Amino acid sequence: MTETKNDPTLEASIPTASLESILCTEELQRRPSRPPDYEKENCALVKLVSALADSPSTIFQTLAETIQDITQCDSAGLSLLTRDGKTPHVDGKRFYWPAIAGMWNPHVGGGTPRNFGPCGDVLDQNRTLLFRHFERRYPYLIPVNPAAEECLLVPFYVAGKAVGTIWAIMHSDRRKFDAEDDRVMASLGKFASSAYQAWMHIEELKTEVAERERAEAEVRELASGLEAKIRRLVEANVVGIVMFDLGGAITGANEAFLQMVQYSREDLATGRVRWTDLTPAEWRDRDERAIVELKATGIFQPLEKEYFRKDGSRVPVLLGGALFEGSRNEGVAFILDLSGQKRTQEQLRRSEAFLAEAQRLSQIGSYSWRVATDEITWSDELFRIYELEPPLTPARLRTRVHPEDLTLYEKMVEQARSGGNDFEWQYRLLMPDHSIKYLHAVAHAIRDHDGRLEYIAAVQDVTAGKLMEEARDKARSELAHVARVMSLGTLAASIAHEINQPLSGIVTNASTCQRMLAAAPPNVDGALETARRTIRDANRASEVIRRLRALFSKKETATESVDLNEATREVIALSLSGLQRNQVVVQAELAEDLPTVTADRVQLQQVVLNLLRNGSEAMSTVDDRPRHLVITTERDEGDRVRLSVKDVGVGFDSRAAHRLFEDFYTTKNDGMGIGLSVSKSIIERHHGRLWAAKNDGPGATFSFSIPCRREEGLTSNETGPATRMPSRRDAA
Ligand code: ADP
């Protein structure tokens, strides 16, 4: 069917004639009527009925032709009301012309409005109407060629509801419709009703079939899409996939599965690869449970087990599966290789064990503390250090902290709770047997996803180190004393020389004085002068002895304001004769504006003495160059002073550099190996640094640098209070 051009201006134009003026229905009864031709009529009806049975889709056209044949009109056809979705146009708003025989046949598909047209009039009046020149009222029919002289229109109904009309048209007054036409058309109208129902039925069937076909096509498409997706999954070999039956057979498998169990596709084809055989005996009960589940529900939930590989080794797997729909015996399963995961778990377990062992060996425990919830997790080693058993309570933790450190402990906890910074501190534990443990804690602050504060901390039992440190400090101070005595031993000769000089001066001056007084007349002025010189020499000798005493005595640490240049000059003076004996030329380059330092004068002199002696000894075998020793003092960065002793001696091997300052390290036959280590600890006690450097040319330079002022004075040799912290390692 094609759609006729629908011209709204034409349809809406004002009618020129009234309905009454175009109707002449009553004339049907008045006109002379032709006799009925029952034979023809019956024949036509029989043909119609068989056409309805044979080809219902063309029945309307057959009906139109029958109307034309029986009424001998020029055009005949049907007008049907449009139906929702099934026919063009809006539901019930128009008539369309599904079949036309005769001269109007080219207009098949065209139509008229429901509310303004001859078909609508017929349905409104619910009876047959005869129109004459209906285009006079309905202008939209004007262009339909040829014009209708007379049109006999008959309504027909389905279940009491009008659905359309059949009509016959004369385009000339060649013949006029009569009562016989009226009767025949009424009977054909009834047939039209049956044909319409049959056609409707067929249309509905067609729609149903079309819908079913579309649905089937969709399912087919979906299925082919699904199939493609499943095939993709199988071929991607991300997981193992097998087709199985409950009897133990594997009817299909992808590469991933075959690789997992190390069988080939040929092995699979022989049917020898059976899941029942792949399963080690101790896992069979799991299989049995899975089969029970499969039979009951059609699926089995993922389970872990092992398979034998072809070489007899085992592979841990996770598998889950389902029976095929409608099958009681066959199904599909996915299999994941868990080897990697198991390995990772094993590694994790081992590294945890290592960590625990490492903590035990190093006596370092660890804990985590979620501040918001006060959730604390301790490592085993921390329980061992505290000598506590779980569970932990804040109270129990506090019984253990040394009473003297408790205030600090609580302050630290409070600060940590509100701070969120890393911290580090030392504190003591008082154990039930009254022994003391020294702990060093380093805590690192982290935040979880929700920004909640958590600390991860390492706690080390440093008791042994503390005790060792104490013992070492004691030994050092003893060693320092020994070193002093030893150095002085080697200085004996030069000291004797120093004292000898003023002594012989005293003796000479005293005898001169004697001689001058015994002369006649006595030379009193000369005697007075020589007596003065005697006193001067005696003072010089006693000064030497005083210095000697100072070096000998095991005096406790004493800080004073020290002029490093002067102290150095004294040491040079004391060492001079020894240096000269060794043919060493000393050059002192002492900075003029050197600030004083707060220091232990004798200890600093001890260091300078050691450096001078070492420099001199390093050059004792040097014969090819002058044995030159340069002592320099200078200001150093950051309000410090620096002293360096540079020699041109044998120098030292870079590989041994780190050992020079070790206790008892010596390369000398008669060496003790304590000079440098004691010097280093003296300088460190002055918060300074002592180091050695190889010269560009021959020899080495030993230097120390110390701060000028230290308000707190020197670090004591004695063990200080256990709790020196907190020192904050603030990440900011
Ligand atoms: P000792 O002098 O008894 O060996 P020290 O601790 O003073 O002990 O020195 C340790 C070692 O450092 C020396 O044996 C020597 O090998 C090296 N050393 C010290 N001073 C110098 C120097 N100026 N040049 C080269 N090596 C040196």
PDB file of C-alpha atoms in Angstrom, residues 418-668:
ATOM      1  CA  SER A 418      48.880  14.611  69.405  1.00  0.00           C
ATOM      2  CA  GLY A 419      52.045  15.135  67.363  1.00  0.00           C
ATOM      3  CA  GLY A 420      52.170  12.777  64.437  1.00  0.00           C
ATOM      4  CA  ASN A 421      55.945  13.144  64.041  1.00  0.00           C
ATOM      5  CA  ASP A 422      58.694  10.571  64.111  1.00  0.00           C
ATOM      6  CA  PHE A 423      60.413  10.313  67.471  1.00  0.00           C
ATOM      7  CA  GLU A 424      63.378   8.649  69.070  1.00  0.00           C
ATOM      8  CA  TRP A 425      64.176   8.275  72.764  1.00  0.00           C
ATOM      9  CA  GLN A 426      65.875   6.228  75.409  1.00  0.00           C
ATOM     10  CA  TYR A 427      64.408   5.015  78.646  1.00  0.00           C
ATOM     11  CA  ARG A 428      64.969   2.380  81.290  1.00  0.00           C
ATOM     12  CA  LEU A 429      62.963  -0.585  82.459  1.00  0.00           C
ATOM     13  CA  LEU A 430      63.044  -1.724  86.027  1.00  0.00           C
ATOM     14  CA  MET A 431      62.742  -5.477  85.946  1.00  0.00           C
ATOM     15  CA  PRO A 432      61.156  -7.570  88.718  1.00  0.00           C
ATOM     16  CA  ASP A 433      64.640  -8.718  89.870  1.00  0.00           C
ATOM     17  CA  HIS A 434      65.603  -5.004  90.221  1.00  0.00           C
ATOM     18  CA  SER A 435      67.968  -5.137  87.299  1.00  0.00           C
ATOM     19  CA  ILE A 436      67.799  -2.280  84.821  1.00  0.00           C
ATOM     20  CA  LYS A 437      67.351  -2.518  81.081  1.00  0.00           C
ATOM     21  CA  TYR A 438      68.248   0.331  78.778  1.00  0.00           C
ATOM     22  CA  LEU A 439      65.967   0.667  75.736  1.00  0.00           C
ATOM     23  CA  HIS A 440      66.328   2.765  72.633  1.00  0.00           C
ATOM     24  CA  ALA A 441      63.129   3.368  70.642  1.00  0.00           C
ATOM     25  CA  VAL A 442      62.757   4.802  67.150  1.00  0.00           C
ATOM     26  CA  ALA A 443      59.173   5.412  66.009  1.00  0.00           C
ATOM     27  CA  HIS A 444      57.971   6.298  62.549  1.00  0.00           C
ATOM     28  CA  ALA A 445      54.590   7.960  62.073  1.00  0.00           C
ATOM     29  CA  ILE A 446      52.368   6.893  59.195  1.00  0.00           C
ATOM     30  CA  ARG A 447      48.785   7.623  58.196  1.00  0.00           C
ATOM     31  CA  ASP A 448      46.297   5.067  56.884  1.00  0.00           C
ATOM     32  CA  HIS A 449      43.834   5.610  53.985  1.00  0.00           C
ATOM     33  CA  ASP A 450      41.552   7.630  56.225  1.00  0.00           C
ATOM     34  CA  GLY A 451      44.381   9.776  57.547  1.00  0.00           C
ATOM     35  CA  ARG A 452      44.397   8.051  60.941  1.00  0.00           C
ATOM     36  CA  LEU A 453      47.705   8.188  62.795  1.00  0.00           C
ATOM     37  CA  GLU A 454      49.731   5.048  63.396  1.00  0.00           C
ATOM     38  CA  TYR A 455      53.262   4.515  64.681  1.00  0.00           C
ATOM     39  CA  ILE A 456      55.608   1.737  63.673  1.00  0.00           C
ATOM     40  CA  ALA A 457      58.463   1.487  66.095  1.00  0.00           C
ATOM     41  CA  ALA A 458      61.655  -0.478  66.678  1.00  0.00           C
ATOM     42  CA  VAL A 459      62.763  -0.930  70.244  1.00  0.00           C
ATOM     43  CA  GLN A 460      66.296  -2.112  70.958  1.00  0.00           C
ATOM     44  CA  ASP A 461      67.599  -3.480  74.190  1.00  0.00           C
ATOM     45  CA  VAL A 462      70.860  -1.512  74.432  1.00  0.00           C
ATOM     46  CA  THR A 463      71.730  -2.676  77.951  1.00  0.00           C
ATOM     47  CA  ALA A 464      74.749  -4.697  76.841  1.00  0.00           C
ATOM     48  CA  GLY A 465      76.034  -1.801  74.733  1.00  0.00           C
ATOM     49  CA  LYS A 466      75.494   0.595  77.625  1.00  0.00           C
ATOM     50  CA  LEU A 467      77.477  -1.614  79.986  1.00  0.00           C
ATOM     51  CA  MET A 468      80.222  -1.994  77.386  1.00  0.00           C
ATOM     52  CA  GLU A 469      80.307   1.748  76.852  1.00  0.00           C
ATOM     53  CA  GLU A 470      80.732   2.265  80.582  1.00  0.00           C
ATOM     54  CA  ALA A 471      83.509  -0.296  80.718  1.00  0.00           C
ATOM     55  CA  ARG A 472      85.184   1.208  77.679  1.00  0.00           C
ATOM     56  CA  ASP A 473      85.034   4.725  79.074  1.00  0.00           C
ATOM     57  CA  LYS A 474      86.656   3.461  82.247  1.00  0.00           C
ATOM     58  CA  ALA A 475      89.338   1.625  80.267  1.00  0.00           C
ATOM     59  CA  ARG A 476      89.927   4.702  78.161  1.00  0.00           C
ATOM     60  CA  SER A 477      90.517   6.912  81.102  1.00  0.00           C
ATOM     61  CA  GLU A 478      92.989   4.323  82.440  1.00  0.00           C
ATOM     62  CA  LEU A 479      94.625   4.168  79.022  1.00  0.00           C
ATOM     63  CA  ALA A 480      94.806   7.934  78.814  1.00  0.00           C
ATOM     64  CA  HIS A 481      96.743   7.894  82.031  1.00  0.00           C
ATOM     65  CA  VAL A 482      99.056   5.150  80.810  1.00  0.00           C
ATOM     66  CA  ALA A 483      99.567   7.016  77.567  1.00  0.00           C
ATOM     67  CA  ARG A 484     100.511  10.128  79.403  1.00  0.00           C
ATOM     68  CA  VAL A 485     103.061   8.223  81.469  1.00  0.00           C
ATOM     69  CA  MET A 486     104.388   6.526  78.349  1.00  0.00           C
ATOM     70  CA  SER A 487     104.727   9.773  76.430  1.00  0.00           C
ATOM     71  CA  LEU A 488     106.529  11.277  79.334  1.00  0.00           C
ATOM     72  CA  GLY A 489     108.866   8.295  79.425  1.00  0.00           C
ATOM     73  CA  THR A 490     109.898   9.063  75.893  1.00  0.00           C
ATOM     74  CA  LEU A 491     110.187  12.701  76.870  1.00  0.00           C
ATOM     75  CA  ALA A 492     112.444  11.973  79.834  1.00  0.00           C
ATOM     76  CA  ALA A 493     115.572  12.856  77.932  1.00  0.00           C
ATOM     77  CA  SER A 494     114.299  16.142  76.583  1.00  0.00           C
ATOM     78  CA  ILE A 495     112.822  17.047  79.955  1.00  0.00           C
ATOM     79  CA  ALA A 496     116.133  16.245  81.646  1.00  0.00           C
ATOM     80  CA  HIS A 497     117.746  18.499  79.098  1.00  0.00           C
ATOM     81  CA  GLU A 498     115.226  21.261  79.779  1.00  0.00           C
ATOM     82  CA  ILE A 499     115.880  21.002  83.506  1.00  0.00           C
ATOM     83  CA  ASN A 500     119.577  20.536  83.041  1.00  0.00           C
ATOM     84  CA  GLN A 501     119.871  23.849  81.292  1.00  0.00           C
ATOM     85  CA  PRO A 502     118.505  26.013  84.127  1.00  0.00           C
ATOM     86  CA  LEU A 503     120.234  23.747  86.704  1.00  0.00           C
ATOM     87  CA  SER A 504     123.670  24.248  85.144  1.00  0.00           C
ATOM     88  CA  GLY A 505     122.816  27.969  84.848  1.00  0.00           C
ATOM     89  CA  ILE A 506     121.961  27.980  88.553  1.00  0.00           C
ATOM     90  CA  VAL A 507     125.188  26.210  89.410  1.00  0.00           C
ATOM     91  CA  THR A 508     127.275  28.538  87.169  1.00  0.00           C
ATOM     92  CA  ASN A 509     125.525  31.685  88.424  1.00  0.00           C
ATOM     93  CA  ALA A 510     125.743  30.600  92.065  1.00  0.00           C
ATOM     94  CA  SER A 511     129.545  29.983  91.787  1.00  0.00           C
ATOM     95  CA  THR A 512     129.973  33.330  89.951  1.00  0.00           C
ATOM     96  CA  CYS A 513     127.993  34.995  92.720  1.00  0.00           C
ATOM     97  CA  GLN A 514     130.181  33.292  95.325  1.00  0.00           C
ATOM     98  CA  ARG A 515     133.294  34.404  93.484  1.00  0.00           C
ATOM     99  CA  MET A 516     132.084  37.988  93.192  1.00  0.00           C
ATOM    100  CA  LEU A 517     131.220  38.214  96.888  1.00  0.00           C
ATOM    101  CA  ALA A 518     134.583  36.653  97.888  1.00  0.00           C
ATOM    102  CA  ALA A 519     136.525  39.170  95.782  1.00  0.00           C
ATOM    103  CA  ALA A 520     138.042  42.185  97.447  1.00  0.00           C
ATOM    104  CA  PRO A 521     136.371  44.429  97.224  1.00  0.00           C
ATOM    105  CA  PRO A 522     133.282  42.268  96.772  1.00  0.00           C
ATOM    106  CA  ASN A 523     131.491  42.905  93.507  1.00  0.00           C
ATOM    107  CA  VAL A 524     128.040  43.377  95.068  1.00  0.00           C
ATOM    108  CA  ASP A 525     126.295  44.592  91.919  1.00  0.00           C
ATOM    109  CA  GLY A 526     127.621  41.663  89.876  1.00  0.00           C
ATOM    110  CA  ALA A 527     126.634  39.258  92.659  1.00  0.00           C
ATOM    111  CA  LEU A 528     123.116  40.717  92.765  1.00  0.00           C
ATOM    112  CA  GLU A 529     122.777  40.283  88.973  1.00  0.00           C
ATOM    113  CA  THR A 530     123.996  36.671  89.041  1.00  0.00           C
ATOM    114  CA  ALA A 531     121.720  35.932  92.018  1.00  0.00           C
ATOM    115  CA  ARG A 532     118.788  37.327  89.976  1.00  0.00           C
ATOM    116  CA  ARG A 533     119.743  35.032  87.071  1.00  0.00           C
ATOM    117  CA  THR A 534     119.949  32.114  89.486  1.00  0.00           C
ATOM    118  CA  ILE A 535     116.406  32.785  90.660  1.00  0.00           C
ATOM    119  CA  ARG A 536     115.221  33.071  87.025  1.00  0.00           C
ATOM    120  CA  ASP A 537     116.743  29.690  86.116  1.00  0.00           C
ATOM    121  CA  ALA A 538     115.342  28.091  89.246  1.00  0.00           C
ATOM    122  CA  ASN A 539     111.860  29.379  88.345  1.00  0.00           C
ATOM    123  CA  ARG A 540     112.252  28.020  84.829  1.00  0.00           C
ATOM    124  CA  ALA A 541     113.177  24.590  86.208  1.00  0.00           C
ATOM    125  CA  SER A 542     110.278  24.563  88.608  1.00  0.00           C
ATOM    126  CA  GLU A 543     107.909  25.557  85.781  1.00  0.00           C
ATOM    127  CA  VAL A 544     109.120  22.565  83.776  1.00  0.00           C
ATOM    128  CA  ILE A 545     108.533  20.348  86.769  1.00  0.00           C
ATOM    129  CA  ARG A 546     105.049  21.817  87.264  1.00  0.00           C
ATOM    130  CA  ARG A 547     104.101  20.994  83.717  1.00  0.00           C
ATOM    131  CA  LEU A 548     105.580  17.562  84.133  1.00  0.00           C
ATOM    132  CA  ARG A 549     103.490  17.023  87.243  1.00  0.00           C
ATOM    133  CA  ALA A 550     100.375  18.098  85.417  1.00  0.00           C
ATOM    134  CA  LEU A 551     100.954  15.572  82.699  1.00  0.00           C
ATOM    135  CA  PHE A 552     101.772  12.795  85.159  1.00  0.00           C
ATOM    136  CA  SER A 553      98.857  13.325  87.464  1.00  0.00           C
ATOM    137  CA  LYS A 554      95.592  11.487  86.848  1.00  0.00           C
ATOM    138  CA  LYS A 555      93.715  14.702  87.251  1.00  0.00           C
ATOM    139  CA  GLU A 556      89.965  14.709  86.665  1.00  0.00           C
ATOM    140  CA  THR A 557      88.559  16.660  83.767  1.00  0.00           C
ATOM    141  CA  ALA A 558      88.876  20.388  84.302  1.00  0.00           C
ATOM    142  CA  THR A 559      87.641  22.920  81.819  1.00  0.00           C
ATOM    143  CA  GLU A 560      89.104  26.347  81.520  1.00  0.00           C
ATOM    144  CA  SER A 561      89.599  29.004  78.897  1.00  0.00           C
ATOM    145  CA  VAL A 562      92.570  27.784  76.909  1.00  0.00           C
ATOM    146  CA  ASP A 563      94.746  29.687  74.449  1.00  0.00           C
ATOM    147  CA  LEU A 564      95.503  26.876  72.007  1.00  0.00           C
ATOM    148  CA  ASN A 565      98.548  28.712  70.578  1.00  0.00           C
ATOM    149  CA  GLU A 566     100.125  29.040  74.015  1.00  0.00           C
ATOM    150  CA  ALA A 567      99.332  25.435  74.914  1.00  0.00           C
ATOM    151  CA  THR A 568     100.898  24.356  71.610  1.00  0.00           C
ATOM    152  CA  ARG A 569     103.998  26.440  72.194  1.00  0.00           C
ATOM    153  CA  GLU A 570     104.434  24.750  75.585  1.00  0.00           C
ATOM    154  CA  VAL A 571     104.202  21.306  74.024  1.00  0.00           C
ATOM    155  CA  ILE A 572     106.737  22.297  71.343  1.00  0.00           C
ATOM    156  CA  ALA A 573     109.038  23.624  74.042  1.00  0.00           C
ATOM    157  CA  LEU A 574     108.781  20.367  75.997  1.00  0.00           C
ATOM    158  CA  SER A 575     109.370  18.262  72.884  1.00  0.00           C
ATOM    159  CA  LEU A 576     112.021  20.400  71.293  1.00  0.00           C
ATOM    160  CA  SER A 577     115.123  18.582  72.377  1.00  0.00           C
ATOM    161  CA  GLY A 578     113.639  15.193  71.364  1.00  0.00           C
ATOM    162  CA  LEU A 579     112.652  16.627  68.014  1.00  0.00           C
ATOM    163  CA  GLN A 580     116.060  18.082  67.497  1.00  0.00           C
ATOM    164  CA  ARG A 581     117.692  14.766  68.325  1.00  0.00           C
ATOM    165  CA  ASN A 582     115.583  13.263  65.582  1.00  0.00           C
ATOM    166  CA  GLN A 583     116.745  16.057  63.243  1.00  0.00           C
ATOM    167  CA  VAL A 584     113.213  17.324  62.875  1.00  0.00           C
ATOM    168  CA  VAL A 585     112.741  20.978  61.981  1.00  0.00           C
ATOM    169  CA  VAL A 586     109.504  22.310  63.501  1.00  0.00           C
ATOM    170  CA  GLN A 587     107.706  25.193  61.895  1.00  0.00           C
ATOM    171  CA  ALA A 588     104.847  26.710  63.913  1.00  0.00           C
ATOM    172  CA  GLU A 589     102.277  28.699  61.942  1.00  0.00           C
ATOM    173  CA  LEU A 590      99.957  29.818  64.701  1.00  0.00           C
ATOM    174  CA  ALA A 591      97.072  32.124  63.777  1.00  0.00           C
ATOM    175  CA  GLU A 592      97.288  35.436  65.537  1.00  0.00           C
ATOM    176  CA  ASP A 593      93.596  36.066  66.093  1.00  0.00           C
ATOM    177  CA  LEU A 594      92.796  32.604  67.379  1.00  0.00           C
ATOM    178  CA  PRO A 595      89.936  32.679  69.886  1.00  0.00           C
ATOM    179  CA  THR A 596      90.309  30.857  73.174  1.00  0.00           C
ATOM    180  CA  VAL A 597      88.554  27.531  73.616  1.00  0.00           C
ATOM    181  CA  THR A 598      86.744  26.130  76.628  1.00  0.00           C
ATOM    182  CA  ALA A 599      88.700  22.949  77.134  1.00  0.00           C
ATOM    183  CA  ASP A 600      90.805  20.733  79.328  1.00  0.00           C
ATOM    184  CA  ARG A 601      94.210  22.261  78.688  1.00  0.00           C
ATOM    185  CA  VAL A 602      96.282  19.244  79.743  1.00  0.00           C
ATOM    186  CA  GLN A 603      94.176  16.863  77.629  1.00  0.00           C
ATOM    187  CA  LEU A 604      94.513  19.075  74.552  1.00  0.00           C
ATOM    188  CA  GLN A 605      98.271  19.255  75.104  1.00  0.00           C
ATOM    189  CA  GLN A 606      98.276  15.487  75.381  1.00  0.00           C
ATOM    190  CA  VAL A 607      96.741  15.304  71.892  1.00  0.00           C
ATOM    191  CA  VAL A 608      99.189  17.818  70.408  1.00  0.00           C
ATOM    192  CA  LEU A 609     102.054  15.918  71.999  1.00  0.00           C
ATOM    193  CA  ASN A 610     100.841  12.655  70.444  1.00  0.00           C
ATOM    194  CA  LEU A 611     100.536  14.235  67.016  1.00  0.00           C
ATOM    195  CA  LEU A 612     103.996  15.787  67.239  1.00  0.00           C
ATOM    196  CA  ARG A 613     105.552  12.557  68.421  1.00  0.00           C
ATOM    197  CA  ASN A 614     103.804  10.518  65.680  1.00  0.00           C
ATOM    198  CA  GLY A 615     104.837  13.049  63.010  1.00  0.00           C
ATOM    199  CA  SER A 616     108.400  12.912  64.205  1.00  0.00           C
ATOM    200  CA  GLU A 617     108.434   9.113  64.322  1.00  0.00           C
ATOM    201  CA  ALA A 618     106.908   8.902  60.833  1.00  0.00           C
ATOM    202  CA  MET A 619     109.957  10.750  59.534  1.00  0.00           C
ATOM    203  CA  SER A 620     112.587   8.802  61.509  1.00  0.00           C
ATOM    204  CA  THR A 621     113.547   6.705  58.478  1.00  0.00           C
ATOM    205  CA  VAL A 622     113.374   9.560  55.962  1.00  0.00           C
ATOM    206  CA  ASP A 623     116.848  10.402  54.687  1.00  0.00           C
ATOM    207  CA  ASP A 624     116.266  11.830  51.218  1.00  0.00           C
ATOM    208  CA  ARG A 625     114.476  15.029  52.316  1.00  0.00           C
ATOM    209  CA  PRO A 626     114.488  17.439  55.228  1.00  0.00           C
ATOM    210  CA  ARG A 627     112.413  16.123  58.150  1.00  0.00           C
ATOM    211  CA  HIS A 628     109.998  18.999  58.198  1.00  0.00           C
ATOM    212  CA  LEU A 629     107.035  19.269  60.621  1.00  0.00           C
ATOM    213  CA  VAL A 630     104.508  22.096  60.275  1.00  0.00           C
ATOM    214  CA  ILE A 631     102.085  22.848  63.118  1.00  0.00           C
ATOM    215  CA  THR A 632      99.231  25.105  62.101  1.00  0.00           C
ATOM    216  CA  THR A 633      96.422  26.645  64.125  1.00  0.00           C
ATOM    217  CA  GLU A 634      93.558  28.490  62.468  1.00  0.00           C
ATOM    218  CA  ARG A 635      89.955  29.495  62.845  1.00  0.00           C
ATOM    219  CA  ASP A 636      87.567  26.892  61.517  1.00  0.00           C
ATOM    220  CA  GLU A 637      84.019  27.262  60.220  1.00  0.00           C
ATOM    221  CA  GLY A 638      81.175  27.558  62.727  1.00  0.00           C
ATOM    222  CA  ASP A 639      83.095  29.169  65.579  1.00  0.00           C
ATOM    223  CA  ARG A 640      85.650  26.441  65.875  1.00  0.00           C
ATOM    224  CA  VAL A 641      89.423  26.238  65.929  1.00  0.00           C
ATOM    225  CA  ARG A 642      91.550  23.788  64.038  1.00  0.00           C
ATOM    226  CA  LEU A 643      95.045  22.440  64.669  1.00  0.00           C
ATOM    227  CA  SER A 644      96.993  20.424  62.068  1.00  0.00           C
ATOM    228  CA  VAL A 645     100.310  18.626  62.211  1.00  0.00           C
ATOM    229  CA  LYS A 646     101.792  18.012  58.792  1.00  0.00           C
ATOM    230  CA  ASP A 647     104.807  15.789  58.281  1.00  0.00           C
ATOM    231  CA  VAL A 648     106.729  14.484  55.269  1.00  0.00           C
ATOM    232  CA  GLY A 649     107.061  10.974  56.718  1.00  0.00           C
ATOM    233  CA  VAL A 650     106.134   7.522  55.474  1.00  0.00           C
ATOM    234  CA  GLY A 651     102.416   8.340  55.333  1.00  0.00           C
ATOM    235  CA  PHE A 652      99.831   5.572  55.622  1.00  0.00           C
ATOM    236  CA  ASP A 653      98.118   3.090  53.354  1.00  0.00           C
ATOM    237  CA  SER A 654      94.574   4.209  52.364  1.00  0.00           C
ATOM    238  CA  ARG A 655      93.349   0.689  53.147  1.00  0.00           C
ATOM    239  CA  ALA A 656      94.524   1.069  56.739  1.00  0.00           C
ATOM    240  CA  ALA A 657      93.192   4.628  57.119  1.00  0.00           C
ATOM    241  CA  HIS A 658      90.088   3.568  59.032  1.00  0.00           C
ATOM    242  CA  ARG A 659      92.163   1.554  61.490  1.00  0.00           C
ATOM    243  CA  LEU A 660      94.579   4.298  62.602  1.00  0.00           C
ATOM    244  CA  PHE A 661      92.260   5.404  65.405  1.00  0.00           C
ATOM    245  CA  GLU A 662      91.433   1.923  66.658  1.00  0.00           C
ATOM    246  CA  ASP A 663      92.580   0.885  70.089  1.00  0.00           C
ATOM    247  CA  PHE A 664      95.934  -0.973  69.936  1.00  0.00           C
ATOM    248  CA  TYR A 665      96.452  -0.499  66.232  1.00  0.00           C
ATOM    249  CA  THR A 666     100.155   0.086  65.632  1.00  0.00           C
ATOM    250  CA  THR A 667     102.710  -0.454  62.879  1.00  0.00           C
ATOM    251  CA  LYS A 668     105.650   0.245  65.170  1.00  0.00           C
TER     252      LYS A 668
END
